[in-house]
Structure formats: C-alpha cells, structure tokens
PDB file of C-alpha atoms in Angstrom:
ATOM      1  CA  MET A   1     -75.139  13.868  11.501  1.00 69.00           C
ATOM      2  CA  LYS A   2     -75.893  11.497  14.378  1.00 74.00           C
ATOM      3  CA  ARG A   3     -77.065   8.870  11.895  1.00 70.00           C
ATOM      4  CA  VAL A   4     -73.906   9.293   9.808  1.00 68.00           C
ATOM      5  CA  ILE A   5     -71.646   8.991  12.854  1.00 71.00           C
ATOM      6  CA  HIS A   6     -73.577   5.927  14.032  1.00 71.00           C
ATOM      7  CA  ILE A   7     -73.188   4.174  10.673  1.00 69.00           C
ATOM      8  CA  VAL A   8     -69.466   4.911  10.507  1.00 69.00           C
ATOM      9  CA  MET A   9     -68.692   4.031  14.120  1.00 72.00           C
ATOM     10  CA  SER A  10     -70.731   0.821  14.082  1.00 74.00           C
ATOM     11  CA  ARG A  11     -68.626  -0.690  11.280  1.00 76.00           C
ATOM     12  CA  PRO A  12     -64.886  -1.222  11.740  1.00 78.00           C
ATOM     13  CA  LEU A  13     -64.279  -1.292   7.974  1.00 80.00           C
ATOM     14  CA  SER A  14     -65.940   2.102   7.625  1.00 80.00           C
ATOM     15  CA  ILE A  15     -63.612   3.531  10.261  1.00 84.00           C
ATOM     16  CA  LEU A  16     -60.661   1.951   8.450  1.00 87.00           C
ATOM     17  CA  GLY A  17     -61.764   3.428   5.115  1.00 85.00           C
ATOM     18  CA  VAL A  18     -62.209   6.917   6.526  1.00 85.00           C
ATOM     19  CA  GLY A  19     -58.826   6.656   8.244  1.00 89.00           C
ATOM     20  CA  LEU A  20     -57.006   5.505   5.107  1.00 91.00           C
ATOM     21  CA  ILE A  21     -58.485   8.241   2.939  1.00 91.00           C
ATOM     22  CA  ALA A  22     -57.773  10.856   5.606  1.00 91.00           C
ATOM     23  CA  LEU A  23     -54.152   9.664   5.591  1.00 91.00           C
ATOM     24  CA  VAL A  24     -53.931   9.843   1.788  1.00 91.00           C
ATOM     25  CA  LEU A  25     -55.534  13.298   1.608  1.00 91.00           C
ATOM     26  CA  PHE A  26     -53.397  14.654   4.446  1.00 92.00           C
ATOM     27  CA  SER A  27     -50.239  13.353   2.780  1.00 89.00           C
ATOM     28  CA  ALA A  28     -51.172  14.869  -0.584  1.00 89.00           C
ATOM     29  CA  LEU A  29     -52.259  18.250   0.770  1.00 90.00           C
ATOM     30  CA  PHE A  30     -49.329  18.744   3.110  1.00 91.00           C
ATOM     31  CA  ALA A  31     -46.622  16.966   1.126  1.00 88.00           C
ATOM     32  CA  ASP A  32     -44.335  20.000   1.293  1.00 89.00           C
ATOM     33  CA  LEU A  33     -44.422  19.859   5.100  1.00 89.00           C
ATOM     34  CA  ILE A  34     -44.377  16.084   5.568  1.00 89.00           C
ATOM     35  CA  ALA A  35     -41.778  15.004   3.011  1.00 88.00           C
ATOM     36  CA  PRO A  36     -38.343  14.833   4.653  1.00 89.00           C
ATOM     37  CA  PHE A  37     -36.677  15.525   1.291  1.00 89.00           C
ATOM     38  CA  PRO A  38     -39.092  17.629  -0.809  1.00 87.00           C
ATOM     39  CA  GLU A  39     -36.393  18.377  -3.384  1.00 88.00           C
ATOM     40  CA  HIS A  40     -36.294  14.641  -4.264  1.00 85.00           C
ATOM     41  CA  ARG A  41     -39.501  14.917  -6.284  1.00 85.00           C
ATOM     42  CA  GLY A  42     -37.410  16.359  -9.115  1.00 81.00           C
ATOM     43  CA  THR A  43     -34.134  15.604 -10.864  1.00 81.00           C
ATOM     44  CA  VAL A  44     -32.003  15.271  -7.744  1.00 81.00           C
ATOM     45  CA  VAL A  45     -29.149  12.768  -7.949  1.00 83.00           C
ATOM     46  CA  ASP A  46     -27.243  11.413  -4.931  1.00 80.00           C
ATOM     47  CA  PHE A  47     -25.181   8.425  -6.007  1.00 79.00           C
ATOM     48  CA  SER A  48     -23.498   8.252  -2.598  1.00 81.00           C
ATOM     49  CA  ASN A  49     -26.860   7.176  -1.150  1.00 84.00           C
ATOM     50  CA  PHE A  50     -28.354   5.210  -4.038  1.00 85.00           C
ATOM     51  CA  ASN A  51     -30.424   2.037  -3.647  1.00 86.00           C
ATOM     52  CA  GLN A  52     -30.327   2.018   0.145  1.00 87.00           C
ATOM     53  CA  PRO A  53     -32.728  -0.252   2.100  1.00 89.00           C
ATOM     54  CA  PRO A  54     -35.209   1.222   4.597  1.00 90.00           C
ATOM     55  CA  GLY A  55     -33.498   2.909   7.489  1.00 87.00           C
ATOM     56  CA  TRP A  56     -32.940   6.357   8.924  1.00 87.00           C
ATOM     57  CA  PRO A  57     -33.480   9.002   7.626  1.00 85.00           C
ATOM     58  CA  ASN A  58     -34.837   7.199   4.533  1.00 85.00           C
ATOM     59  CA  ILE A  59     -37.609   5.183   6.200  1.00 90.00           C
ATOM     60  CA  MET A  60     -38.643   3.543   2.901  1.00 91.00           C
ATOM     61  CA  GLY A  61     -35.189   3.431   1.372  1.00 88.00           C
ATOM     62  CA  THR A  62     -33.850   5.238  -1.667  1.00 89.00           C
ATOM     63  CA  ASP A  63     -34.212   4.637  -5.390  1.00 88.00           C
ATOM     64  CA  LEU A  64     -31.537   3.960  -7.995  1.00 87.00           C
ATOM     65  CA  VAL A  65     -30.295   7.561  -8.050  1.00 86.00           C
ATOM     66  CA  GLY A  66     -30.433   8.160  -4.293  1.00 86.00           C
ATOM     67  CA  ARG A  67     -33.812   9.871  -3.973  1.00 91.00           C
ATOM     68  CA  ASP A  68     -35.900   9.305  -0.850  1.00 90.00           C
ATOM     69  CA  LEU A  69     -38.711   6.890  -1.705  1.00 92.00           C
ATOM     70  CA  PHE A  70     -41.052   8.105   1.046  1.00 93.00           C
ATOM     71  CA  SER A  71     -40.902  11.692  -0.198  1.00 91.00           C
ATOM     72  CA  ARG A  72     -41.598  10.641  -3.780  1.00 92.00           C
ATOM     73  CA  ILE A  73     -44.572   8.488  -2.755  1.00 93.00           C
ATOM     74  CA  ILE A  74     -46.155  11.413  -0.911  1.00 93.00           C
ATOM     75  CA  TYR A  75     -45.839  13.654  -3.968  1.00 92.00           C
ATOM     76  CA  ALA A  76     -47.109  10.829  -6.161  1.00 91.00           C
ATOM     77  CA  TYR A  77     -50.264  10.767  -4.029  1.00 91.00           C
ATOM     78  CA  ARG A  78     -50.817  14.439  -4.794  1.00 90.00           C
ATOM     79  CA  LEU A  79     -50.444  13.814  -8.527  1.00 88.00           C
ATOM     80  CA  SER A  80     -52.754  10.776  -8.447  1.00 89.00           C
ATOM     81  CA  LEU A  81     -55.506  12.623  -6.571  1.00 90.00           C
ATOM     82  CA  ILE A  82     -55.320  15.580  -8.956  1.00 89.00           C
ATOM     83  CA  LEU A  83     -55.610  13.245 -11.928  1.00 88.00           C
ATOM     84  CA  GLY A  84     -58.517  11.354 -10.378  1.00 88.00           C
ATOM     85  CA  ALA A  85     -60.403  14.526  -9.441  1.00 90.00           C
ATOM     86  CA  VAL A  86     -59.984  16.052 -12.907  1.00 90.00           C
ATOM     87  CA  VAL A  87     -61.012  12.858 -14.693  1.00 90.00           C
ATOM     88  CA  LEU A  88     -64.193  12.493 -12.650  1.00 91.00           C
ATOM     89  CA  ALA A  89     -64.949  16.211 -12.977  1.00 92.00           C
ATOM     90  CA  LEU A  90     -64.841  15.806 -16.760  1.00 91.00           C
ATOM     91  CA  ALA A  91     -66.333  12.338 -17.186  1.00 92.00           C
ATOM     92  CA  THR A  92     -69.245  12.605 -14.752  1.00 93.00           C
ATOM     93  CA  PRO A  93     -71.095  15.575 -16.357  1.00 94.00           C
ATOM     94  CA  VAL A  94     -70.742  14.042 -19.824  1.00 93.00           C
ATOM     95  CA  GLY A  95     -72.009  10.648 -18.734  1.00 93.00           C
ATOM     96  CA  VAL A  96     -74.838  12.125 -16.656  1.00 94.00           C
ATOM     97  CA  ALA A  97     -76.052  14.312 -19.521  1.00 93.00           C
ATOM     98  CA  VAL A  98     -75.968  11.401 -21.974  1.00 94.00           C
ATOM     99  CA  GLY A  99     -77.793   9.086 -19.570  1.00 93.00           C
ATOM    100  CA  LEU A 100     -80.477  11.640 -18.734  1.00 93.00           C
ATOM    101  CA  ALA A 101     -81.156  12.481 -22.373  1.00 92.00           C
ATOM    102  CA  ALA A 102     -81.252   8.855 -23.491  1.00 91.00           C
ATOM    103  CA  GLY A 103     -83.433   7.718 -20.603  1.00 90.00           C
ATOM    104  CA  TYR A 104     -85.993  10.520 -20.712  1.00 90.00           C
ATOM    105  CA  LEU A 105     -86.209  11.489 -24.380  1.00 88.00           C
ATOM    106  CA  GLY A 106     -86.285   7.935 -25.774  1.00 83.00           C
ATOM    107  CA  GLY A 107     -86.698   7.271 -29.482  1.00 86.00           C
ATOM    108  CA  TRP A 108     -83.785   8.053 -31.772  1.00 90.00           C
ATOM    109  CA  ALA A 109     -81.984   9.946 -29.007  1.00 88.00           C
ATOM    110  CA  ARG A 110     -81.934   6.812 -26.854  1.00 90.00           C
ATOM    111  CA  PHE A 111     -80.785   4.646 -29.774  1.00 92.00           C
ATOM    112  CA  LEU A 112     -77.929   6.903 -30.881  1.00 93.00           C
ATOM    113  CA  LEU A 113     -76.680   7.827 -27.414  1.00 92.00           C
ATOM    114  CA  MET A 114     -76.820   4.375 -25.868  1.00 92.00           C
ATOM    115  CA  ARG A 115     -75.382   2.585 -28.913  1.00 92.00           C
ATOM    116  CA  THR A 116     -72.460   5.025 -28.797  1.00 91.00           C
ATOM    117  CA  THR A 117     -72.108   4.267 -25.108  1.00 92.00           C
ATOM    118  CA  ASP A 118     -72.192   0.532 -25.800  1.00 91.00           C
ATOM    119  CA  VAL A 119     -69.378   0.905 -28.333  1.00 90.00           C
ATOM    120  CA  PHE A 120     -67.149   2.477 -25.694  1.00 88.00           C
ATOM    121  CA  LEU A 121     -68.188  -0.089 -23.089  1.00 88.00           C
ATOM    122  CA  SER A 122     -67.379  -2.957 -25.462  1.00 88.00           C
ATOM    123  CA  ILE A 123     -63.692  -1.967 -25.491  1.00 84.00           C
ATOM    124  CA  PRO A 124     -61.680  -2.998 -22.411  1.00 82.00           C
ATOM    125  CA  PRO A 125     -60.983   0.232 -20.485  1.00 79.00           C
ATOM    126  CA  LEU A 126     -57.240  -0.222 -20.201  1.00 79.00           C
ATOM    127  CA  VAL A 127     -56.963  -1.137 -23.902  1.00 83.00           C
ATOM    128  CA  LEU A 128     -58.861   2.013 -24.879  1.00 82.00           C
ATOM    129  CA  ALA A 129     -56.674   4.189 -22.673  1.00 82.00           C
ATOM    130  CA  MET A 130     -53.521   2.526 -24.026  1.00 81.00           C
ATOM    131  CA  SER A 131     -54.688   3.131 -27.597  1.00 83.00           C
ATOM    132  CA  ILE A 132     -55.239   6.825 -26.924  1.00 83.00           C
ATOM    133  CA  MET A 133     -51.938   7.228 -25.089  1.00 80.00           C
ATOM    134  CA  GLY A 134     -50.174   5.377 -27.894  1.00 77.00           C
ATOM    135  CA  VAL A 135     -51.198   8.190 -30.254  1.00 81.00           C
ATOM    136  CA  LEU A 136     -50.746  11.116 -27.879  1.00 79.00           C
ATOM    137  CA  GLU A 137     -47.604  12.221 -26.113  1.00 79.00           C
ATOM    138  CA  PRO A 138     -47.366  10.617 -22.639  1.00 76.00           C
ATOM    139  CA  THR A 139     -48.045  13.643 -20.427  1.00 78.00           C
ATOM    140  CA  LEU A 140     -50.302  14.276 -17.441  1.00 77.00           C
ATOM    141  CA  ILE A 141     -52.863  16.183 -19.548  1.00 82.00           C
ATOM    142  CA  ASN A 142     -53.037  13.475 -22.192  1.00 83.00           C
ATOM    143  CA  GLY A 143     -53.312  10.855 -19.473  1.00 80.00           C
ATOM    144  CA  MET A 144     -56.364  12.662 -18.118  1.00 84.00           C
ATOM    145  CA  ILE A 145     -57.875  12.745 -21.607  1.00 85.00           C
ATOM    146  CA  ALA A 146     -57.274   9.034 -22.113  1.00 84.00           C
ATOM    147  CA  VAL A 147     -58.820   7.988 -18.796  1.00 86.00           C
ATOM    148  CA  THR A 148     -61.763  10.403 -19.231  1.00 87.00           C
ATOM    149  CA  ALA A 149     -62.552   8.907 -22.642  1.00 86.00           C
ATOM    150  CA  MET A 150     -62.960   5.482 -21.065  1.00 86.00           C
ATOM    151  CA  TRP A 151     -64.817   6.567 -17.931  1.00 89.00           C
ATOM    152  CA  TRP A 152     -67.889   8.589 -18.987  1.00 91.00           C
ATOM    153  CA  PRO A 153     -69.853   5.593 -20.451  1.00 92.00           C
ATOM    154  CA  TRP A 154     -70.204   4.021 -16.996  1.00 92.00           C
ATOM    155  CA  TYR A 155     -71.992   7.102 -15.712  1.00 93.00           C
ATOM    156  CA  ALA A 156     -74.153   7.242 -18.826  1.00 93.00           C
ATOM    157  CA  ARG A 157     -75.298   3.657 -18.276  1.00 92.00           C
ATOM    158  CA  LEU A 158     -75.913   4.211 -14.559  1.00 93.00           C
ATOM    159  CA  VAL A 159     -77.976   7.391 -15.006  1.00 94.00           C
ATOM    160  CA  TYR A 160     -79.826   5.911 -17.981  1.00 94.00           C
ATOM    161  CA  ASN A 161     -81.081   2.982 -15.890  1.00 92.00           C
ATOM    162  CA  ILE A 162     -82.148   5.263 -13.036  1.00 92.00           C
ATOM    163  CA  THR A 163     -83.890   7.662 -15.437  1.00 92.00           C
ATOM    164  CA  LEU A 164     -85.891   4.846 -17.022  1.00 90.00           C
ATOM    165  CA  ALA A 165     -87.289   3.993 -13.605  1.00 88.00           C
ATOM    166  CA  GLU A 166     -87.851   7.581 -12.463  1.00 88.00           C
ATOM    167  CA  ARG A 167     -89.601   8.833 -15.607  1.00 87.00           C
ATOM    168  CA  GLU A 168     -92.723   6.850 -14.704  1.00 84.00           C
ATOM    169  CA  GLU A 169     -92.928   8.234 -11.177  1.00 85.00           C
ATOM    170  CA  GLY A 170     -95.776  10.529 -10.156  1.00 86.00           C
ATOM    171  CA  TYR A 171     -93.677  13.647  -9.665  1.00 88.00           C
ATOM    172  CA  VAL A 172     -92.405  13.417 -13.264  1.00 87.00           C
ATOM    173  CA  LEU A 173     -95.912  12.901 -14.653  1.00 88.00           C
ATOM    174  CA  ALA A 174     -97.134  15.841 -12.577  1.00 90.00           C
ATOM    175  CA  ALA A 175     -94.372  18.066 -13.956  1.00 88.00           C
ATOM    176  CA  GLU A 176     -95.323  17.054 -17.493  1.00 86.00           C
ATOM    177  CA  VAL A 177     -98.995  17.814 -16.852  1.00 88.00           C
ATOM    178  CA  ILE A 178     -98.295  21.365 -15.651  1.00 89.00           C
ATOM    179  CA  GLY A 179     -96.179  22.007 -18.758  1.00 86.00           C
ATOM    180  CA  ALA A 180     -92.628  21.850 -17.399  1.00 85.00           C
ATOM    181  CA  SER A 181     -89.948  21.744 -20.089  1.00 88.00           C
ATOM    182  CA  ARG A 182     -87.926  18.628 -20.801  1.00 87.00           C
ATOM    183  CA  THR A 183     -84.779  20.319 -19.557  1.00 89.00           C
ATOM    184  CA  HIS A 184     -86.476  21.246 -16.289  1.00 90.00           C
ATOM    185  CA  ILE A 185     -87.775  17.720 -15.778  1.00 89.00           C
ATOM    186  CA  MET A 186     -84.422  16.098 -16.513  1.00 90.00           C
ATOM    187  CA  PHE A 187     -82.184  18.392 -14.480  1.00 90.00           C
ATOM    188  CA  ARG A 188     -84.519  19.657 -11.746  1.00 89.00           C
ATOM    189  CA  GLU A 189     -86.765  16.651 -11.151  1.00 89.00           C
ATOM    190  CA  ILE A 190     -84.937  13.455 -12.160  1.00 91.00           C
ATOM    191  CA  LEU A 191     -81.270  14.378 -11.639  1.00 91.00           C
ATOM    192  CA  PRO A 192     -81.556  15.053  -7.859  1.00 90.00           C
ATOM    193  CA  ASN A 193     -82.806  11.482  -7.423  1.00 89.00           C
ATOM    194  CA  CYS A 194     -79.686  10.224  -9.198  1.00 90.00           C
ATOM    195  CA  PHE A 195     -77.282  12.007  -6.844  1.00 89.00           C
ATOM    196  CA  PRO A 196     -76.907   9.222  -4.232  1.00 87.00           C
ATOM    197  CA  ALA A 197     -75.877   6.655  -6.852  1.00 89.00           C
ATOM    198  CA  ILE A 198     -73.623   9.153  -8.649  1.00 92.00           C
ATOM    199  CA  LEU A 199     -71.818  10.241  -5.472  1.00 89.00           C
ATOM    200  CA  THR A 200     -71.289   6.645  -4.391  1.00 88.00           C
ATOM    201  CA  LYS A 201     -69.888   5.679  -7.786  1.00 90.00           C
ATOM    202  CA  MET A 202     -67.593   8.706  -7.862  1.00 90.00           C
ATOM    203  CA  THR A 203     -66.123   7.738  -4.506  1.00 88.00           C
ATOM    204  CA  LEU A 204     -65.560   4.156  -5.642  1.00 87.00           C
ATOM    205  CA  ASP A 205     -64.212   5.245  -9.005  1.00 89.00           C
ATOM    206  CA  LEU A 206     -61.598   7.584  -7.588  1.00 89.00           C
ATOM    207  CA  GLY A 207     -59.599   4.595  -6.387  1.00 87.00           C
ATOM    208  CA  PHE A 208     -59.984   2.795  -9.708  1.00 88.00           C
ATOM    209  CA  VAL A 209     -58.926   5.907 -11.656  1.00 88.00           C
ATOM    210  CA  ILE A 210     -55.733   5.963  -9.594  1.00 88.00           C
ATOM    211  CA  LEU A 211     -55.248   2.268 -10.364  1.00 88.00           C
ATOM    212  CA  ILE A 212     -55.765   2.743 -14.115  1.00 87.00           C
ATOM    213  CA  ALA A 213     -53.455   5.771 -14.191  1.00 85.00           C
ATOM    214  CA  SER A 214     -50.809   3.762 -12.334  1.00 86.00           C
ATOM    215  CA  SER A 215     -51.253   0.923 -14.825  1.00 85.00           C
ATOM    216  CA  LEU A 216     -50.602   3.296 -17.725  1.00 84.00           C
ATOM    217  CA  SER A 217     -47.499   4.628 -15.998  1.00 84.00           C
ATOM    218  CA  PHE A 218     -46.351   1.070 -15.295  1.00 85.00           C
ATOM    219  CA  LEU A 219     -46.499   0.421 -19.056  1.00 80.00           C
ATOM    220  CA  GLY A 220     -44.590   3.632 -19.791  1.00 80.00           C
ATOM    221  CA  LEU A 221     -47.631   5.457 -21.187  1.00 79.00           C
ATOM    222  CA  GLY A 222     -48.394   7.740 -18.254  1.00 76.00           C
ATOM    223  CA  VAL A 223     -46.541  10.486 -16.456  1.00 78.00           C
ATOM    224  CA  GLN A 224     -42.863  10.423 -17.370  1.00 78.00           C
ATOM    225  CA  PRO A 225     -39.841  10.627 -15.041  1.00 77.00           C
ATOM    226  CA  PRO A 226     -38.590  12.473 -13.078  1.00 81.00           C
ATOM    227  CA  THR A 227     -42.165  13.341 -11.992  1.00 84.00           C
ATOM    228  CA  PRO A 228     -43.004  10.956  -9.105  1.00 87.00           C
ATOM    229  CA  ASP A 229     -45.728   8.478 -10.068  1.00 87.00           C
ATOM    230  CA  LEU A 230     -46.697   5.290  -8.254  1.00 89.00           C
ATOM    231  CA  GLY A 231     -47.017   3.169 -11.387  1.00 88.00           C
ATOM    232  CA  SER A 232     -43.670   4.176 -12.847  1.00 88.00           C
ATOM    233  CA  MET A 233     -41.974   3.568  -9.485  1.00 89.00           C
ATOM    234  CA  VAL A 234     -43.394   0.039  -9.358  1.00 91.00           C
ATOM    235  CA  ALA A 235     -42.248  -0.597 -12.938  1.00 88.00           C
ATOM    236  CA  GLU A 236     -38.753   0.697 -12.222  1.00 87.00           C
ATOM    237  CA  GLY A 237     -38.358  -1.384  -9.081  1.00 88.00           C
ATOM    238  CA  ALA A 238     -39.765  -4.584 -10.598  1.00 87.00           C
ATOM    239  CA  ARG A 239     -36.551  -5.074 -12.553  1.00 86.00           C
ATOM    240  CA  TYR A 240     -34.562  -5.373  -9.343  1.00 87.00           C
ATOM    241  CA  LEU A 241     -36.671  -7.840  -7.403  1.00 85.00           C
ATOM    242  CA  PRO A 242     -36.153  -9.510  -5.000  1.00 86.00           C
ATOM    243  CA  ASP A 243     -32.883  -7.844  -3.954  1.00 86.00           C
ATOM    244  CA  SER A 244     -34.148  -4.242  -3.929  1.00 87.00           C
ATOM    245  CA  TRP A 245     -37.659  -5.180  -2.825  1.00 91.00           C
ATOM    246  CA  TRP A 246     -38.463  -1.786  -1.296  1.00 90.00           C
ATOM    247  CA  LEU A 247     -38.444  -0.117  -4.718  1.00 91.00           C
ATOM    248  CA  THR A 248     -41.608  -2.020  -5.639  1.00 92.00           C
ATOM    249  CA  VAL A 249     -43.242  -2.989  -2.350  1.00 92.00           C
ATOM    250  CA  PHE A 250     -43.743   0.504  -0.917  1.00 93.00           C
ATOM    251  CA  PRO A 251     -45.192   2.132  -4.073  1.00 92.00           C
ATOM    252  CA  GLY A 252     -47.392  -0.939  -4.512  1.00 92.00           C
ATOM    253  CA  LEU A 253     -48.625  -0.665  -0.936  1.00 93.00           C
ATOM    254  CA  ALA A 254     -49.340   3.037  -1.540  1.00 92.00           C
ATOM    255  CA  ILE A 255     -51.611   2.105  -4.466  1.00 92.00           C
ATOM    256  CA  LEU A 256     -53.275  -0.569  -2.322  1.00 92.00           C
ATOM    257  CA  VAL A 257     -53.972   1.892   0.496  1.00 92.00           C
ATOM    258  CA  ALA A 258     -55.586   4.429  -1.841  1.00 91.00           C
ATOM    259  CA  VAL A 259     -57.737   1.944  -3.773  1.00 91.00           C
ATOM    260  CA  PHE A 260     -58.782   0.003  -0.677  1.00 91.00           C
ATOM    261  CA  GLY A 261     -59.586   3.178   1.235  1.00 90.00           C
ATOM    262  CA  PHE A 262     -61.784   4.647  -1.492  1.00 90.00           C
ATOM    263  CA  ASN A 263     -63.622   1.343  -1.876  1.00 89.00           C
ATOM    264  CA  LEU A 264     -64.392   1.197   1.829  1.00 88.00           C
ATOM    265  CA  LEU A 265     -65.411   4.859   1.827  1.00 86.00           C
ATOM    266  CA  GLY A 266     -67.693   4.259  -1.156  1.00 84.00           C
ATOM    267  CA  ASP A 267     -69.403   1.377   0.620  1.00 82.00           C
ATOM    268  CA  THR A 268     -69.891   3.571   3.673  1.00 81.00           C
ATOM    269  CA  LEU A 269     -71.307   6.400   1.602  1.00 81.00           C
ATOM    270  CA  ARG A 270     -73.703   3.987  -0.104  1.00 80.00           C
ATOM    271  CA  ASP A 271     -74.996   2.820   3.270  1.00 76.00           C
ATOM    272  CA  ILE A 272     -75.396   6.395   4.513  1.00 76.00           C
ATOM    273  CA  LEU A 273     -77.260   7.626   1.448  1.00 73.00           C
ATOM    274  CA  GLY A 274     -79.295   4.449   1.161  1.00 64.00           C
ATOM    275  CA  SER A 275     -80.440   4.598   4.762  1.00 45.00           C
ATOM    276  CA  GLY A 276     -81.556   8.181   4.253  1.00 42.00           C
ATOM    277  CA  GLN A 277     -83.893   7.401   1.378  1.00 39.00           C
TER     278      GLN A 277
END
C-alpha cells in the first residue's frame, strides 16, 4: 500500500486521473442525490425554460425542451459506466479464453482461433458496431452486444502473445512433467501471470468503450431519447452551434473527462503492477 500511494502521489497526472474517475463514479452512483432536477432524465417538458444558457439554478443551461443539462449529464454517466462494465464483463472472458487456448494448445486450435480473431480485428471497430446496430433495434442491450462483438478480439490477441511467452517458462514445464492437465496449466498457471496486463487494459478500455458507445449514439444508433446519453446530447446540440454552444460543449467535456481519467488511471495501474513484478 505504501508503494501504491508513493507511485500515485509522486505523479501529478496520476492524482488527476484518480480524481477525475472518483468524480465520475461519485456522480454516477449518487446521481439521485446530486442532480438538482432528477425528474429531467425522462420525458419532462418545460417550454417556459427551454434553451437557456448556463445560469442559476441550471448551471449548465437547459436543452431544447427545458430539461436541466447538468442533471441529464450525471444520469448519462451512470448509463455509460453500466454499459462499459457490462461490455468488459462479457468481452474479457471470451477474449481471454480464446487467447489462452490458441497460445497454449497450438496447432489447428491456434490457426482457427487466431484467424477468426484476425477477421474481427481487420474490420474497423466502429464500422463493425455500426453494422450490427444497423440490423438490430437501437436499444441499450443491443448496443452492449454490438460493442462486445468488436471488443473481445483485442483481449484474445493480448493474452495469446503473453501465453506464447509464458508456455516456455520453467513453472509451465514443471507442471507438464508432473502430469497437470491442460486446463489446470492454462487457468491456474498461465492466467495469473496475465492478470496485470488484463487489468491495465480493462481500465484503459473502459474510457474507450464509453467513447465508442457515445459515437454510436451520436450517429443515432445507440440509446434513444428521452434516455440521457452523452453522444445523443452532443448530436442534438451540434445542430445549434455556435448560438446554443452549451448543448454540445458540456456533454463533450463530460466525455473528455471520463476518457481522459480512465487513460490516466490505466497508466497509473500499469506502473503499479509493473513495479510489483
């Protein structure tokens, strides 16, 4: 713990990353208590207060139907974090299992699994997600499916490369000599040595998942109104620039804070885990 605190406190960017993510998580978890107008996350309409610039009590202004922008951004954080957590919870086990099997078993298993992975990696991620969402109905569940389908190959490639290096190590050879099963060797011997890289990538990827999900919503393929979503808010406000600048600037800054914070936190986590090896 002392080493972790020393690494974080000795780097200003690490402190900034931890602070930004703490702010995002606090806002998402306690949105019902923080949001000044919690009812504005739904189909509330207040045309007497529509399209107002930042002021009091609407510190980030209001949207085109009079809803408080600050309240909607806070609830959009909650939705984005849920989507990111579910996507990584689904994509990571699939990619890890594929990478372990391909790296350790070799032969036809390696050829089939890694060529399948290469096919997915050859398609631009956003294009693949757009193709899936173009077929499915644009809902939160389908958005998770679309982003998951494009995310697991990166974990498969990462774990595959680590497994290729670890399979020649002495502890793996010793396990083979004493008759340990392939499943035991892959999941009890090799997988623990992949955890630092996997945890670091998951932290970095959480910000990028939020960015991809916002991109889909920006294109009209993600979560649909009136559910608050950062990407759809940016898309809606972009039509009224530069006059109603707050409609786009504040949701865009919210995306920036989340992505930047998770990137800084991922770098910090990489330094912590790397220094402990």
